[in-house]
Amino acid sequence: VQNTDQEFRVRLDLGKTFTPDDVKITTTDKQLCIRAKHEERPEKNCTVCREMTRIYTLPPDVDPKEVTSTMNKEGVLFLKAAKKSLETKEVPIAVEYKG
């Protein structure tokens, strides 16, 4: 996890176990949740299931709607989100005259 002045980044090595279709990423106002689930059916009558969940707390200056993700062929998942400005901006308000 890297939290710089410009962006928030997460790098997660999922290995070759999970494909992009196995990964589900969701955000709330305060959290980033990464879930991955993969099932294999070996020749014997059993099922092997691999599952992982990671939950990260988002910094207050990260817009949860702006998180993007990519995954490379080695199974490394990259997520990033640009920081939003927390500065208060001056907003002009028109004065309506009723006379």
Short mmCIF file of C-alpha atoms in Angstrom, two decimals:
data_model
loop_
_atom_site.label_atom_id
_atom_site.label_comp_id
_atom_site.label_asym_id
_atom_site.label_seq_id
_atom_site.Cartn_x
_atom_site.Cartn_y
_atom_site.Cartn_z
CA VAL A 1 0.00 0.00 0.00
CA GLN A 2 1.28 3.45 -0.94
CA ASN A 3 -0.43 6.65 0.06
CA THR A 4 1.22 9.66 -1.61
CA ASP A 5 0.07 13.25 -2.01
CA GLN A 6 -1.17 12.49 -5.53
CA GLU A 7 -2.70 9.01 -5.26
CA PHE A 8 -3.50 5.95 -3.17
CA ARG A 9 -2.12 2.66 -4.54
CA VAL A 10 -2.41 -1.01 -3.63
CA ARG A 11 -0.30 -3.80 -5.15
CA LEU A 12 -1.49 -7.33 -4.39
CA ASP A 13 0.21 -10.47 -5.73
CA LEU A 14 -2.54 -13.04 -6.31
CA GLY A 15 -0.23 -15.45 -8.14
CA LYS A 16 -1.50 -17.49 -11.05
CA THR A 17 -4.27 -18.99 -8.92
CA PHE A 18 -6.80 -16.25 -9.62
CA THR A 19 -7.90 -14.76 -12.94
CA PRO A 20 -9.55 -11.33 -13.35
CA ASP A 21 -12.93 -13.13 -13.49
CA ASP A 22 -12.27 -14.57 -10.02
CA VAL A 23 -11.69 -11.13 -8.46
CA LYS A 24 -14.44 -8.85 -7.15
CA ILE A 25 -13.54 -5.33 -5.97
CA THR A 26 -15.97 -3.08 -4.12
CA THR A 27 -15.70 0.25 -2.31
CA THR A 28 -17.68 2.09 0.29
CA ASP A 29 -17.05 5.61 1.56
CA LYS A 30 -14.30 4.34 3.84
CA GLN A 31 -13.18 0.92 2.60
CA LEU A 32 -11.76 -0.92 -0.38
CA CYS A 33 -12.62 -4.64 -0.40
CA ILE A 34 -10.88 -7.18 -2.65
CA ARG A 35 -12.32 -10.70 -2.80
CA ALA A 36 -10.99 -13.52 -4.93
CA LYS A 37 -12.45 -17.02 -5.20
CA HIS A 38 -11.40 -19.88 -7.45
CA GLU A 39 -12.62 -23.45 -7.48
CA GLU A 40 -10.82 -26.40 -9.03
CA ARG A 41 -12.35 -29.80 -9.53
CA PRO A 42 -9.63 -32.49 -9.39
CA GLU A 43 -10.22 -35.94 -10.88
CA LYS A 44 -11.06 -37.43 -7.49
CA ASN A 45 -14.45 -36.69 -5.95
CA CYS A 46 -13.39 -33.60 -4.05
CA THR A 47 -13.36 -29.88 -4.65
CA VAL A 48 -10.50 -27.56 -3.87
CA CYS A 49 -11.53 -23.97 -3.29
CA ARG A 50 -9.13 -21.05 -2.85
CA GLU A 51 -10.53 -17.85 -1.45
CA MET A 52 -9.05 -14.64 -0.05
CA THR A 53 -10.37 -11.31 1.18
CA ARG A 54 -8.45 -8.09 1.83
CA ILE A 55 -10.08 -4.96 3.24
CA TYR A 56 -8.24 -1.62 3.24
CA THR A 57 -9.32 1.61 4.91
CA LEU A 58 -9.38 4.42 2.37
CA PRO A 59 -7.83 7.75 3.30
CA PRO A 60 -10.42 10.54 3.64
CA ASP A 61 -9.08 12.33 0.56
CA VAL A 62 -9.68 9.35 -1.78
CA ASP A 63 -12.86 9.25 -3.85
CA PRO A 64 -14.08 5.61 -3.68
CA LYS A 65 -15.78 6.03 -7.07
CA GLU A 66 -12.44 6.77 -8.73
CA VAL A 67 -10.61 3.51 -7.91
CA THR A 68 -9.24 1.70 -10.99
CA SER A 69 -7.61 -1.72 -11.24
CA THR A 70 -5.45 -3.73 -13.60
CA MET A 71 -4.04 -7.24 -13.37
CA ASN A 72 -1.00 -8.52 -15.25
CA LYS A 73 -0.33 -12.05 -16.55
CA GLU A 74 1.73 -12.90 -13.45
CA GLY A 75 -1.36 -12.34 -11.29
CA VAL A 76 -0.33 -9.02 -9.76
CA LEU A 77 -3.32 -6.77 -9.10
CA PHE A 78 -2.78 -3.00 -9.11
CA LEU A 79 -5.35 -0.56 -7.76
CA LYS A 80 -5.08 3.20 -7.69
CA ALA A 81 -7.17 6.25 -6.97
CA ALA A 82 -6.29 9.91 -7.40
CA LYS A 83 -6.60 12.14 -4.39
CA LYS A 84 -9.37 14.70 -4.23
CA SER A 85 -8.75 18.14 -2.87
CA LEU A 86 -9.85 18.72 0.71
CA GLU A 87 -9.43 22.47 0.35
CA THR A 88 -12.52 24.50 0.91
CA LYS A 89 -13.25 26.61 -2.13
CA GLU A 90 -14.96 29.94 -2.03
CA VAL A 91 -18.37 29.76 -3.70
CA PRO A 92 -20.04 33.03 -4.68
CA ILE A 93 -23.67 33.38 -3.58
CA ALA A 94 -25.90 35.75 -5.50
CA VAL A 95 -27.85 38.29 -3.47
CA GLU A 96 -31.46 38.47 -4.52
CA TYR A 97 -33.05 41.89 -4.10
CA LYS A 98 -36.68 42.05 -3.10
CA GLY A 99 -37.88 45.59 -3.01
#
